Coordinates of C-alpha atoms in Angstrom, one line a residue:
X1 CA 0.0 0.0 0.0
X2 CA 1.0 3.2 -0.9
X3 CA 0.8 6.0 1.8
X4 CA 2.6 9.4 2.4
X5 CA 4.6 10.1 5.3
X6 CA 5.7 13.0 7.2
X7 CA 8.9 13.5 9.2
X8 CA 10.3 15.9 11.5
X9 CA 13.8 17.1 10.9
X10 CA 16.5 19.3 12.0
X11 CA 18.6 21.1 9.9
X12 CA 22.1 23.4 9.8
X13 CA 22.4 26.4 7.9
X14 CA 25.7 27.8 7.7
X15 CA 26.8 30.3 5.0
X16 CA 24.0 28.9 2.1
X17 CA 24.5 25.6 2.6
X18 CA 21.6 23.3 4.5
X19 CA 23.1 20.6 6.3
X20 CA 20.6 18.0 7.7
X21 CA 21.7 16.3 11.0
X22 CA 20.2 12.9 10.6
X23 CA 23.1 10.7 10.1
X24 CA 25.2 12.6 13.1
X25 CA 22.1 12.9 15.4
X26 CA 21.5 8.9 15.2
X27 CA 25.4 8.3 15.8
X28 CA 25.4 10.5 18.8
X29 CA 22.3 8.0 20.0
X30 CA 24.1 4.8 19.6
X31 CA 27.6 6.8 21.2
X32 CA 25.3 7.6 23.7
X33 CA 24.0 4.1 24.2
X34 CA 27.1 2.4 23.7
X35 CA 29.9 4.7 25.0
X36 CA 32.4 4.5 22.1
X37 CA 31.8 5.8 18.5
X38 CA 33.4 2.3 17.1
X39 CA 29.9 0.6 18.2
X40 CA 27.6 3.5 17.2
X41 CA 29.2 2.9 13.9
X42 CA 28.9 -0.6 13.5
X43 CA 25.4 -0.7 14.8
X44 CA 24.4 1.6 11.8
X45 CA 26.4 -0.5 9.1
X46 CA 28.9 2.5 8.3
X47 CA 32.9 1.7 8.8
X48 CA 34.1 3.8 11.6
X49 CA 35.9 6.2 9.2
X50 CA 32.9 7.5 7.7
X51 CA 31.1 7.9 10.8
X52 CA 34.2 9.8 12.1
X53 CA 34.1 12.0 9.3
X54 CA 30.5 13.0 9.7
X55 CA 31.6 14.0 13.0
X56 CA 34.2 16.3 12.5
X57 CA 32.6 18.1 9.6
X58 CA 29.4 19.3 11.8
X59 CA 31.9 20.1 14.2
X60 CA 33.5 22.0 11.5
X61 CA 30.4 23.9 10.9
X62 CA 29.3 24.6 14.2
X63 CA 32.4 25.5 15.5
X64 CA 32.3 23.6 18.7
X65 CA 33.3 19.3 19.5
X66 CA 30.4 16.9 19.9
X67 CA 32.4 14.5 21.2
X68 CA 35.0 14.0 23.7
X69 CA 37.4 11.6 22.6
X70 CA 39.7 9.3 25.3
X71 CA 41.7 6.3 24.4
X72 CA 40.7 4.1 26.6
X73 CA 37.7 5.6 28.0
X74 CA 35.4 5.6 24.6
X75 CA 33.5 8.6 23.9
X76 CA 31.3 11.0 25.8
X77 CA 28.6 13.6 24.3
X78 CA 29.3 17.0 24.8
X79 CA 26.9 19.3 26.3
X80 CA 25.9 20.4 22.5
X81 CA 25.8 17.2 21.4
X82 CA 23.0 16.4 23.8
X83 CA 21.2 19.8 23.7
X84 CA 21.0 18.6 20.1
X85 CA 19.8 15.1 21.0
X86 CA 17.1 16.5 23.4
X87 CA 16.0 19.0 20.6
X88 CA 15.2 16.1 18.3
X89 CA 13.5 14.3 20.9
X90 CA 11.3 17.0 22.1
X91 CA 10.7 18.0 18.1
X92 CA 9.5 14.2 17.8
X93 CA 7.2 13.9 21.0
X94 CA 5.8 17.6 20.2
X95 CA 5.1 17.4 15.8
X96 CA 5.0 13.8 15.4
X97 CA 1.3 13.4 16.0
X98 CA 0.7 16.4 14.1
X99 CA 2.8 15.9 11.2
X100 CA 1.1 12.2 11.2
X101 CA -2.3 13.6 11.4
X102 CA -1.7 16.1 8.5
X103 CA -0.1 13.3 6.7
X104 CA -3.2 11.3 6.6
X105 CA -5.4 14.5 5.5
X106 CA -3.2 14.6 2.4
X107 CA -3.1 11.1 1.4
X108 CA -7.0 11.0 1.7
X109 CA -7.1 14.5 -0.6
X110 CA -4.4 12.8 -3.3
X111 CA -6.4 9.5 -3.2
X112 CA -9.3 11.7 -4.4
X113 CA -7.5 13.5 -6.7
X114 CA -6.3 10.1 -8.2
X115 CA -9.2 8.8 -8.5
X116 CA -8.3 6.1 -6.2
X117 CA -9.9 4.1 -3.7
X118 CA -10.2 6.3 -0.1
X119 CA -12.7 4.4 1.4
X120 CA -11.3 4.7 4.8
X121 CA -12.0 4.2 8.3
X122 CA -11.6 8.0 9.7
X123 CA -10.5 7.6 13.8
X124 CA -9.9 11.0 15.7
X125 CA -8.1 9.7 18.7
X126 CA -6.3 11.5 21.8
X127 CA -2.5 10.1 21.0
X128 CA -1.5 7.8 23.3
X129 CA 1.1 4.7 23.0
X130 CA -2.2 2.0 23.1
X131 CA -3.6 4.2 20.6
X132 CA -0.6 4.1 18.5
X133 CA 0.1 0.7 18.5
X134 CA -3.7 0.3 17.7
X135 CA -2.8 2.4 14.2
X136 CA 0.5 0.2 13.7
X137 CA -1.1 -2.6 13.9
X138 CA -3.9 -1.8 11.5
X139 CA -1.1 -0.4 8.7
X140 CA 0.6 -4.0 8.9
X141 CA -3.1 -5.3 9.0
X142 CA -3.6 -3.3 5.6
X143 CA -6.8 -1.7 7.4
X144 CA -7.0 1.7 5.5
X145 CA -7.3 3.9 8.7
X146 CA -7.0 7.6 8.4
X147 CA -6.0 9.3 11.8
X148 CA -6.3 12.7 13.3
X149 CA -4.8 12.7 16.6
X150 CA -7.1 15.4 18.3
X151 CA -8.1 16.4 22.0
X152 CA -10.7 14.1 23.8
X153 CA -13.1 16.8 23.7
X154 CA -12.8 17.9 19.6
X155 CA -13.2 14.0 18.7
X156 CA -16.5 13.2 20.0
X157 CA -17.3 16.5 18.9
X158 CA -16.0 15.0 15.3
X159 CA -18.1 11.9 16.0
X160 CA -21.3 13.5 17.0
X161 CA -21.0 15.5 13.5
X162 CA -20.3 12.6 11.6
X163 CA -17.1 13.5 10.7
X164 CA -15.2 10.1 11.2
X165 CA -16.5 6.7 12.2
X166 CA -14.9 6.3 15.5
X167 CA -13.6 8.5 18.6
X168 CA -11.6 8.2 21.6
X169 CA -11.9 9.5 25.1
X170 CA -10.2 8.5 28.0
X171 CA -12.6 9.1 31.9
X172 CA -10.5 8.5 35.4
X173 CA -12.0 5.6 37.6
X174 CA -13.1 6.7 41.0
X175 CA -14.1 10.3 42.4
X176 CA -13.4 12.1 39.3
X177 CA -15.2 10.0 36.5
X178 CA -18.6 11.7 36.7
X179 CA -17.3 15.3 36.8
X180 CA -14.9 14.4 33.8
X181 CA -18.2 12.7 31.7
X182 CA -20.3 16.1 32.4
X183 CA -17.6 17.4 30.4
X184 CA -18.4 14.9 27.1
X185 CA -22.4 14.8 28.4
X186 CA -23.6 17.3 26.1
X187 CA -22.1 15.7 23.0
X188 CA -22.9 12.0 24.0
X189 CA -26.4 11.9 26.1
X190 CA -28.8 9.9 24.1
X191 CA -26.8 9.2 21.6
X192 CA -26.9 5.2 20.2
X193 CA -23.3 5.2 20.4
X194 CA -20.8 1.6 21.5
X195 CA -17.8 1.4 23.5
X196 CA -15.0 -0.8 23.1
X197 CA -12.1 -0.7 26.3
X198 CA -8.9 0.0 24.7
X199 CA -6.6 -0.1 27.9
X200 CA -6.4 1.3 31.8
X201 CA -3.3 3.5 32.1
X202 CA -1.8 5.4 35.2
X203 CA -2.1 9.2 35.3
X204 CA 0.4 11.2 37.4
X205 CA 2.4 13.8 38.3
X206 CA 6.6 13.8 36.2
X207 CA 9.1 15.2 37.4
X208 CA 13.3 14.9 37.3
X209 CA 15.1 11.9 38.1
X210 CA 15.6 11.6 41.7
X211 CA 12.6 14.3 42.4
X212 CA 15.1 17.4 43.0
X213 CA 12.4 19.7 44.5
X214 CA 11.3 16.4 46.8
X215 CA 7.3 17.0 44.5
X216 CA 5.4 14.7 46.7
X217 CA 1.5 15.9 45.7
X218 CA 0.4 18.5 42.9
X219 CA -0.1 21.2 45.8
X220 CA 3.9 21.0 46.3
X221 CA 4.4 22.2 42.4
X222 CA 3.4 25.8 43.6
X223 CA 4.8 25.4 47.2
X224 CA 8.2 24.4 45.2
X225 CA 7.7 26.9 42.6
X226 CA 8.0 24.2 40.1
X227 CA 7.5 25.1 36.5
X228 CA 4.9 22.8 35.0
X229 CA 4.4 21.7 31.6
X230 CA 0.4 21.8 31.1
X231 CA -2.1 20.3 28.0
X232 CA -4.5 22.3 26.1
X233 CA -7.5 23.1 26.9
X234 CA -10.1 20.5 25.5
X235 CA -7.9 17.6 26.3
X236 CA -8.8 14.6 28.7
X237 CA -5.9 15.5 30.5
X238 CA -6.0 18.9 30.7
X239 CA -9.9 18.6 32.0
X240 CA -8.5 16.4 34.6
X241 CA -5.8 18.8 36.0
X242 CA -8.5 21.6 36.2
X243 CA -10.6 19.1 38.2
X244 CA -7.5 18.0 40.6
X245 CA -6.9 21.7 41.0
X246 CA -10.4 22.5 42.2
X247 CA -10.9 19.3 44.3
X248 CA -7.2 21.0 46.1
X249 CA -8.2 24.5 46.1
X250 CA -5.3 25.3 44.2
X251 CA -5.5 28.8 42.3
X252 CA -4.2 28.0 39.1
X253 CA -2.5 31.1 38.5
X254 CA -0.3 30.0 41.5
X255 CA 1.2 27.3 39.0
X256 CA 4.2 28.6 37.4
X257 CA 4.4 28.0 33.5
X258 CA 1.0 26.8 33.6
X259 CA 0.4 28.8 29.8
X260 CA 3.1 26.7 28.9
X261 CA 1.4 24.3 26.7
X262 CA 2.2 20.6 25.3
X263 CA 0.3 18.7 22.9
X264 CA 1.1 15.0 23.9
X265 CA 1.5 13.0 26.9
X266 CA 5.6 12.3 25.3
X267 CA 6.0 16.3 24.6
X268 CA 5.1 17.0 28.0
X269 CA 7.9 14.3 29.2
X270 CA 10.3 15.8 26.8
X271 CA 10.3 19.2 28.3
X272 CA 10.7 18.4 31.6
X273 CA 13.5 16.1 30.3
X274 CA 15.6 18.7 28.7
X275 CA 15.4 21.1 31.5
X276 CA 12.7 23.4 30.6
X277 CA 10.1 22.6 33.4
X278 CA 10.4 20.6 36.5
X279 CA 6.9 18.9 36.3
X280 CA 3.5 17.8 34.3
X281 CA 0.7 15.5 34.6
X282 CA 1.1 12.4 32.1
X283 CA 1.0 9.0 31.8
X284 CA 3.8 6.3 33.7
X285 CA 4.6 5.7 30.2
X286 CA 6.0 8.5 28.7
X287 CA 7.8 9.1 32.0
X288 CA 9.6 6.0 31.3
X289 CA 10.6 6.8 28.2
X290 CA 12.3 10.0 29.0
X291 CA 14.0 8.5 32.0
X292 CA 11.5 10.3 34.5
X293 CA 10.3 10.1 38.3
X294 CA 6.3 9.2 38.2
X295 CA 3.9 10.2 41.1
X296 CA 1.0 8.2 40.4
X297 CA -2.2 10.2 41.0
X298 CA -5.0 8.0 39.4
X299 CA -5.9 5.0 36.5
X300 CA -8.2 5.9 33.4
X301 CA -9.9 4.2 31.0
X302 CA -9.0 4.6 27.5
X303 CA -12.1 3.9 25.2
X304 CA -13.3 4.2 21.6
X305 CA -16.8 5.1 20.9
X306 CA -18.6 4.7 17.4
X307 CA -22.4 4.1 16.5
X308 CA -24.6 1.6 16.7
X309 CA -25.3 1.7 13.0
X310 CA -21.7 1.8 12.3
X311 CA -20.5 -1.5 14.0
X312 CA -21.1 -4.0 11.3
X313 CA -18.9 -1.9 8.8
X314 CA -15.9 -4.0 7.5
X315 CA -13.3 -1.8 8.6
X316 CA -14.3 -1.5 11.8
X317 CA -14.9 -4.5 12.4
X318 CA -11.4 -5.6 11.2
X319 CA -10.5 -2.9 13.4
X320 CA -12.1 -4.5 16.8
X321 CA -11.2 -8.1 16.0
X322 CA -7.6 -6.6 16.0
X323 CA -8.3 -4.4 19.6
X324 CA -9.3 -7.6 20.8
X325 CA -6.7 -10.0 19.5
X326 CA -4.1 -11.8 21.6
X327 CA -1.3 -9.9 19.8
X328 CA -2.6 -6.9 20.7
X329 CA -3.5 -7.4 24.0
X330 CA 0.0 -8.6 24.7
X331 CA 1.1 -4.9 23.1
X332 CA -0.6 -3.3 25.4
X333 CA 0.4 -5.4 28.5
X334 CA 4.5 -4.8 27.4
X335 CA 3.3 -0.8 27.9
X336 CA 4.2 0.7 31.1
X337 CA 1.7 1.8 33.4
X338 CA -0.6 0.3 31.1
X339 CA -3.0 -2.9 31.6
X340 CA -5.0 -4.9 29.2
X341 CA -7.2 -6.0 31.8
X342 CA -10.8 -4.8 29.8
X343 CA -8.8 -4.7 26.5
X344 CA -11.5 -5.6 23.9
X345 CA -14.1 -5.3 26.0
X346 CA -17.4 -3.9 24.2
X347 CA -21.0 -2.8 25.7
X348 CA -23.5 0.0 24.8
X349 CA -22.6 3.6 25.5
X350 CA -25.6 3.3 28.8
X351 CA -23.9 0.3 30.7
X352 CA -20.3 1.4 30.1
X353 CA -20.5 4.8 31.4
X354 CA -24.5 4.8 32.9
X355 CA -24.8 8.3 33.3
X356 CA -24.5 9.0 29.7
X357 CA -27.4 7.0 29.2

């Protein structure tokens, strides 16, 4: 199949010419990884000349080492060098989605210019690493899935106007569910719509490894005068920190970089990562992958939701009978702070969430 992708990419410009840092940026990953530029090279199939030589001429054109050499003692990153890794990384968490979702617009608008077959199954879907896998495994399943990775609120909003087949939300179990579902209540009450469990994930508070400013409880990011990385407005997330603020009587203009504003659970990590904010309320997962402290606060559900006259469609049914597959479910499990417990799981939008009914 056929299908247009979209990468993020950083590039050099130094006196007219545009160098793009691909080939040095995943050398200083494995150097990183593997302490000696020998391995990085041989990891990446190039002979260690080559890879030396790429080195040395973006040194050359940024005017400062990347790598500190020692016989003996392998290599170590320099402080640009890993500013320059962490750029890439945060560029990846924060347009990746993005650049994905726009990338799936266009293939559907080509496809109609073509005159091709774009009988697709649209899915607006909060990003999330469940989620993602989800996609992945529909590409390699040769599902024809278009996605637009939008906030919680903006794709049942999507759903309810009939503009894609299927929508994702994500509600926290306990206390908060009901004052989190009068949130999607106006879009969804009465509606003939199914749910299908995608995972359970823990929600919680990131912060630096080893917890410098000792963050205990969301009430010590203002005590600390932590800066926080927050979500936008109309995101499950972002709903839920407004909630956890009011249920502590904590003025949210007493957060420090509150108006500093992520678009993914991973971009959120990222930034406090590289130094730019001390915490952020994500999931356990993308704290793990940016080698953070978690705080758990709560578990949520993440579900789809599409209607009832929708359901015996081919796609999504090739869709659910890949949500509830083995394979999947084991996906899902390998996920941290995830848990496929309800994975698959399917019942009418009144007995999942009975309020809504």
């Amino acid at each position: 199949m056929k299908q247009i992708s979209i990468a993020p990419q950083l590039r050099f410009r130094h006196d007219g010419n545009d160098l793009p840092l691909d080939k040095v940026l995943s050398l200083l990953t494995e150097v990183q990884a593997h302490g000696n530029l020998q391995a990085a090279s041989q990891v990446l199939g190039q002979s260690y000349r080559g890879a030396w030589g790429h080195v040395k001429e973006v040194e050359a054109l940024m005017g400062a080492p990347l790598l500190t050499m020692a016989r003996g003692r392998g290599a170590v990153l320099t402080p640009l060098a890993q500013r320059l890794l962490w750029g890439q990384k945060r560029l990846q968490a924060r347009l990746g989605p993005l650049l994905e979702t726009m990338a799936s617009e266009l293939q559907t608008e080509l496809d109609d210019l073509l005159l091709q077959d774009s009988d697709q199954l649209r899915l607006f879907a909060s990003h999330g690493l469940a989620i993602a896998a989800l996609v992945d495994f529909a590409g390699r399943a040769g599902l024809p899935i278009d996605v637009s990775y939008r906030g919680s609120i903006e794709a049942i909003a999507a759903l309810a106007k009939h503009e894609c087949e299927v929508a994702s939300f994500h509600v926290p179990i306990g206390p908060l569910a009901e004052p989190v579902l009068d949130h999607y209540g106006p879009l969804l009450k009465g509606k003939s719509y199914r749910v299908a469990d995608v995972a359970s994930r823990r929600l919680g508070l990131l912060v630096a490894r080893g917890n410098p400013l000792g963050i205990r409880t969301l009430a010590d990011v203002p005590r600390t005068g932590a800066r926080f990385a927050n979500r936008e407005r109309g995101s499950g997330t972002r709903i839920i920190f407004d909630l956890l603020l009011a249920r502590e009587g904590i003025d949210p203009s007493a957060i420090a970089g509150a108006e500093n504003i992520e678009f993914t659970h991973a971009a959120v990590a990222a930034y406090i990562a590289s130094g730019r904010a001390d915490a952020g309320l994500a999931i356990e997962a993308a704290a793990n992958q940016f080698g953070l402290d978690f705080l758990p606060i709560l578990t949520e559900r993440y579900c789809l939701m599409f209607p009832e006259p929708g359901s015996e469609s081919a796609h999504l049914h090739a869709l659910l009978e890949i949500l509830q597959s083995a394979e999947y479910r084991q996906a899902v499990h390998a996920i941290p702070g995830y848990s496929e417990a309800a994975t698959g799981r399917i019942a009418p939008l009144s007995e999942a969430f009975p309020s809504l009914g």
